[in-house]
Amino acid sequence: MSERDAERSVSQTVRAQLALRDMILSGRLRSGERISELQAVDITGVSRTPVRLALVRLEDEGLLQAIPSGGFMVKAFTERDILDSIELRGTLEGLAARFAAERGVSARSLEPLKECLGDLDQLVRQDPISVEAFSAYVTMNARFHALLNELSASAPLIREIDRVSALPFASPSAFVMAQSALPEAHQILLLGQDHHRIVVDAIENREGARAEAVMREHSRLAARNLRLAIRNRTHLELMPALALLKSSAE
C-alpha cells in the first residue's frame, strides 16, 4: 500500500468513526441495536476495511460491543458506569493541574488559558443564558480544559485524559446542553466558572494540592448535571444520547 493510500484509509476510518459515533450519540442508533459491517458501509459510504477499523475503535471507546455471531451492538450504560468515567477524568485532570502548578508555568504560557477564562466570563454573565450561548460555552469549555491539560507538560497524561474523555458522557461538556433548559443552569455555570478561576490562580501561584483538589471537585459538576438531566427527562431532545442510559437494576 502506498503512503497516499494509507493516508486515505486512515482518513476514511476517521470519517466512518465520527459518522457512526454521531448516530449513536444523537439517538439514531439505539442501545441494543445491532449493526453489521455492511450496514455501516451503507450508512457511512466508506469501504469495508476502514469501516471495520472504525467499528473496532468505537468498541474501544465503549460505545459498541462485539457480538460472538458477528457484527456489533450499541451498548447501554448504567448511571454508575458514567459516574465512574467522570470520576476517572476528574482524577486525571486534577493530576494535570497539579503537574502544571508544581512544575511551574510561565506568564506567557498561561496567557491563552486566561484569555479563554475571560471569554467564558463574558458568556456566563448573561442572564438568562440563551441556548446559542450554551452552545458556544461547550466549545470554549472544551478549549479551556485542553489548554489546562497541555500545561501539565506530560504527553502520557494528556493521552490518557483524551482517552477517558472519549468515553460516553465523560467529556467536560457532556451534559452542558441537557443542562441548558434546567432552572439551575445559570447557578451551575457560575460555580463551574469559579472553579476555572480558582484553578488558574492555583497554577499561577504554584499551589499543586489546591489545583488538583479544585479540578477533582469541578468534574463532579458533570455528575450533578447527569442527575439533573435524568430527573428532567422532558428535555431529552437536548441530549438524545441519554436514551443509552439504563437503570442500575437492569
Coordinates of C-alpha atoms in Angstrom, one line a residue:
M1 CA 0.0 0.0 0.0
S2 CA 1.4 3.4 -1.0
E3 CA 1.7 6.2 1.5
R4 CA -1.1 8.1 -0.2
D5 CA -3.4 5.0 0.0
A6 CA -2.5 4.5 3.7
E7 CA -3.4 8.2 4.5
R8 CA -6.7 7.8 2.6
S9 CA -7.5 4.7 4.5
V10 CA -6.9 6.4 7.9
S11 CA -9.0 9.4 6.7
Q12 CA -11.9 7.1 5.8
T13 CA -11.7 5.3 9.1
V14 CA -11.9 8.6 11.0
R15 CA -14.8 9.7 8.8
A16 CA -16.7 6.4 9.4
Q17 CA -15.9 6.5 13.2
L18 CA -17.2 10.1 13.5
A19 CA -20.3 9.4 11.5
L20 CA -21.2 6.3 13.5
R21 CA -20.4 7.9 16.8
D22 CA -22.7 10.8 15.9
M23 CA -25.5 8.4 15.0
I24 CA -25.2 6.7 18.4
L25 CA -24.9 9.9 20.5
S26 CA -27.8 11.5 18.6
G27 CA -30.0 8.6 19.3
R28 CA -30.4 7.5 15.7
L29 CA -28.7 4.2 16.6
R30 CA -30.3 3.0 19.9
S31 CA -29.0 0.8 22.7
G32 CA -29.3 -2.9 21.9
E33 CA -29.4 -2.2 18.1
R34 CA -27.2 -4.5 16.0
I35 CA -25.0 -3.1 13.3
S36 CA -23.1 -5.1 10.8
E37 CA -20.1 -4.1 8.6
L38 CA -22.3 -4.0 5.6
Q39 CA -24.9 -1.7 7.3
A40 CA -22.0 0.6 8.5
V41 CA -20.8 0.7 4.9
D42 CA -24.2 1.8 3.7
I43 CA -24.6 4.3 6.5
T44 CA -21.1 5.9 6.0
G45 CA -20.4 5.4 2.4
V46 CA -16.9 4.2 3.3
S47 CA -15.4 0.9 2.2
R48 CA -15.4 -2.2 4.4
T49 CA -11.8 -2.2 5.6
P50 CA -11.9 1.4 7.1
V51 CA -15.4 0.7 8.4
R52 CA -14.2 -2.5 10.2
L53 CA -11.4 -0.4 11.9
A54 CA -13.9 2.3 12.8
L55 CA -16.2 -0.2 14.5
V56 CA -13.3 -1.6 16.5
R57 CA -12.4 1.9 17.6
L58 CA -15.9 2.5 18.7
E59 CA -15.8 -0.7 20.6
D60 CA -12.6 0.5 22.3
E61 CA -14.4 3.8 23.2
G62 CA -17.1 1.7 24.9
L63 CA -20.0 2.7 22.5
L64 CA -20.2 -0.7 20.8
Q65 CA -20.0 -4.3 21.9
A66 CA -18.8 -7.1 19.6
I67 CA -21.3 -9.9 19.1
P68 CA -19.9 -13.5 19.0
S69 CA -22.1 -14.3 16.0
G70 CA -20.6 -11.3 14.1
G71 CA -21.2 -7.6 14.0
F72 CA -21.7 -5.2 16.9
M73 CA -24.4 -4.0 19.2
V74 CA -24.9 -0.5 20.6
K75 CA -24.2 -0.6 24.3
A76 CA -26.3 0.7 27.1
F77 CA -24.8 2.3 30.2
T78 CA -25.8 2.5 33.8
E79 CA -25.6 5.7 35.8
R80 CA -22.7 4.1 37.8
D81 CA -20.8 3.5 34.5
I82 CA -21.0 7.2 33.6
L83 CA -20.2 8.4 37.2
D84 CA -17.1 6.2 37.3
S85 CA -15.9 7.6 33.9
I86 CA -16.5 11.2 35.2
E87 CA -14.6 10.5 38.4
L88 CA -11.7 9.0 36.4
R89 CA -11.5 12.1 34.2
G90 CA -11.6 14.3 37.3
T91 CA -8.7 12.4 38.9
L92 CA -6.6 12.7 35.7
E93 CA -7.4 16.4 35.2
G94 CA -6.6 17.0 38.8
L95 CA -3.2 15.4 38.3
A96 CA -2.6 17.6 35.2
A97 CA -3.4 20.7 37.2
R98 CA -1.1 19.7 39.9
F99 CA 1.7 19.0 37.4
A100 CA 1.2 22.4 35.9
A101 CA 1.3 24.1 39.3
E102 CA 4.3 22.2 40.7
R103 CA 6.4 22.3 37.5
G104 CA 5.8 26.0 37.0
V105 CA 4.2 27.8 34.1
S106 CA 5.4 31.0 32.5
A107 CA 3.2 34.0 32.3
R108 CA 3.3 33.7 28.5
S109 CA 2.2 30.1 28.6
L110 CA -0.6 30.9 31.0
E111 CA -1.9 33.7 28.8
P112 CA -4.1 31.6 26.4
L113 CA -5.8 30.0 29.4
K114 CA -6.5 33.4 30.9
E115 CA -7.9 34.7 27.6
C116 CA -10.2 31.7 27.4
L117 CA -11.3 32.3 31.0
G118 CA -12.2 35.9 30.1
D119 CA -14.2 34.7 27.1
L120 CA -16.1 32.3 29.4
D121 CA -16.7 35.1 31.9
Q122 CA -18.5 37.1 29.2
L123 CA -20.8 34.2 28.4
V124 CA -21.7 33.2 31.9
R125 CA -22.5 36.8 32.9
Q126 CA -25.6 36.6 30.6
D127 CA -28.8 36.1 32.5
P128 CA -30.8 34.3 31.2
I129 CA -28.3 32.4 29.0
S130 CA -29.6 31.5 25.6
V131 CA -29.3 28.1 24.0
E132 CA -26.8 29.6 21.5
A133 CA -24.7 30.9 24.4
F134 CA -24.7 27.4 25.9
S135 CA -23.6 26.0 22.6
A136 CA -20.7 28.5 22.5
Y137 CA -19.9 27.6 26.1
V138 CA -19.4 23.9 25.1
T139 CA -16.7 24.9 22.6
M140 CA -15.0 27.4 24.9
N141 CA -15.1 25.0 27.9
A142 CA -13.5 22.2 25.9
R143 CA -10.8 24.6 24.9
F144 CA -10.2 25.7 28.5
H145 CA -9.8 22.1 29.6
A146 CA -7.5 21.3 26.7
L147 CA -5.3 24.3 27.4
L148 CA -5.1 23.4 31.1
N149 CA -4.1 19.8 30.4
E150 CA -1.4 21.0 28.0
L151 CA 0.2 23.0 30.8
S152 CA 0.9 19.7 32.6
A153 CA 3.7 19.2 30.0
S154 CA 3.0 15.4 30.3
A155 CA 2.3 13.7 27.0
P156 CA 1.4 10.4 28.6
L157 CA -1.1 12.1 30.9
I158 CA -2.7 14.2 28.1
R159 CA -3.0 11.0 26.1
E160 CA -4.9 9.2 28.9
I161 CA -7.1 12.2 29.5
D162 CA -8.1 12.2 25.8
R163 CA -8.8 8.5 26.1
V164 CA -11.1 8.8 29.1
S165 CA -12.8 11.9 27.8
A166 CA -13.8 9.9 24.7
L167 CA -15.8 7.5 27.0
P168 CA -19.5 8.0 26.7
F169 CA -20.7 11.1 28.6
A170 CA -17.2 11.6 30.2
S171 CA -16.1 14.8 28.5
P172 CA -16.1 18.1 30.4
S173 CA -19.1 19.4 28.4
A174 CA -21.0 16.2 28.1
F175 CA -24.1 17.4 29.9
V176 CA -24.0 21.2 29.2
M177 CA -26.7 21.2 26.5
A178 CA -29.0 19.0 28.6
Q179 CA -28.4 21.3 31.5
S180 CA -29.3 24.4 29.4
A181 CA -33.1 24.0 29.9
L182 CA -32.9 23.5 33.7
P183 CA -33.8 26.1 36.2
E184 CA -30.4 25.5 38.0
A185 CA -28.5 26.1 34.8
H186 CA -27.0 29.6 35.4
Q187 CA -26.1 28.7 39.0
I188 CA -24.1 25.6 37.9
L189 CA -22.3 27.6 35.1
L190 CA -21.3 30.3 37.6
L191 CA -20.0 27.6 40.0
G192 CA -18.0 25.9 37.3
Q193 CA -16.6 29.2 36.2
D194 CA -15.5 29.9 39.7
H195 CA -13.7 26.6 39.7
H196 CA -11.9 27.6 36.5
R197 CA -10.8 30.9 38.0
I198 CA -9.5 29.2 41.2
V199 CA -7.5 26.6 39.3
V200 CA -5.8 29.2 37.2
D201 CA -4.9 31.2 40.3
A202 CA -3.6 28.0 42.0
I203 CA -1.4 27.1 39.0
E204 CA -0.1 30.7 38.8
N205 CA 0.8 30.5 42.5
R206 CA 2.3 27.0 42.2
E207 CA -0.2 25.5 44.6
G208 CA -0.3 21.9 43.4
A209 CA -2.6 20.4 46.0
R210 CA -5.1 23.2 45.7
A211 CA -5.2 23.0 41.9
E212 CA -5.7 19.2 42.0
A213 CA -8.5 19.4 44.5
V214 CA -10.4 22.0 42.6
M215 CA -10.3 20.1 39.3
R216 CA -11.4 16.9 41.0
E217 CA -14.3 18.8 42.6
H218 CA -15.0 20.5 39.2
S219 CA -15.5 17.2 37.5
R220 CA -18.3 16.4 40.0
L221 CA -20.4 19.1 38.4
A222 CA -20.8 16.8 35.5
A223 CA -22.1 14.1 37.8
R224 CA -24.6 16.7 39.2
N225 CA -25.6 17.6 35.6
L226 CA -26.2 13.9 34.9
R227 CA -28.5 13.5 37.8
L228 CA -30.4 16.7 36.8
A229 CA -30.7 15.6 33.2
I230 CA -32.0 12.2 34.3
R231 CA -34.5 13.8 36.6
N232 CA -35.7 16.2 33.9
R233 CA -36.3 13.8 31.1
T234 CA -38.7 16.3 29.5
H235 CA -35.6 17.9 27.9
L236 CA -34.2 14.7 26.4
E237 CA -34.3 16.3 22.9
L238 CA -31.3 18.4 24.1
M239 CA -29.3 15.2 24.7
P240 CA -30.8 12.2 22.8
A241 CA -27.8 10.1 24.0
L242 CA -29.4 9.8 27.4
A243 CA -31.6 7.1 25.7
L244 CA -28.5 4.9 26.0
L245 CA -28.8 5.0 29.8
K246 CA -30.3 2.1 31.6
S247 CA -31.2 1.7 35.3
S248 CA -28.6 0.1 37.5
A249 CA -31.1 -2.7 38.3
E250 CA -31.2 -3.9 34.7

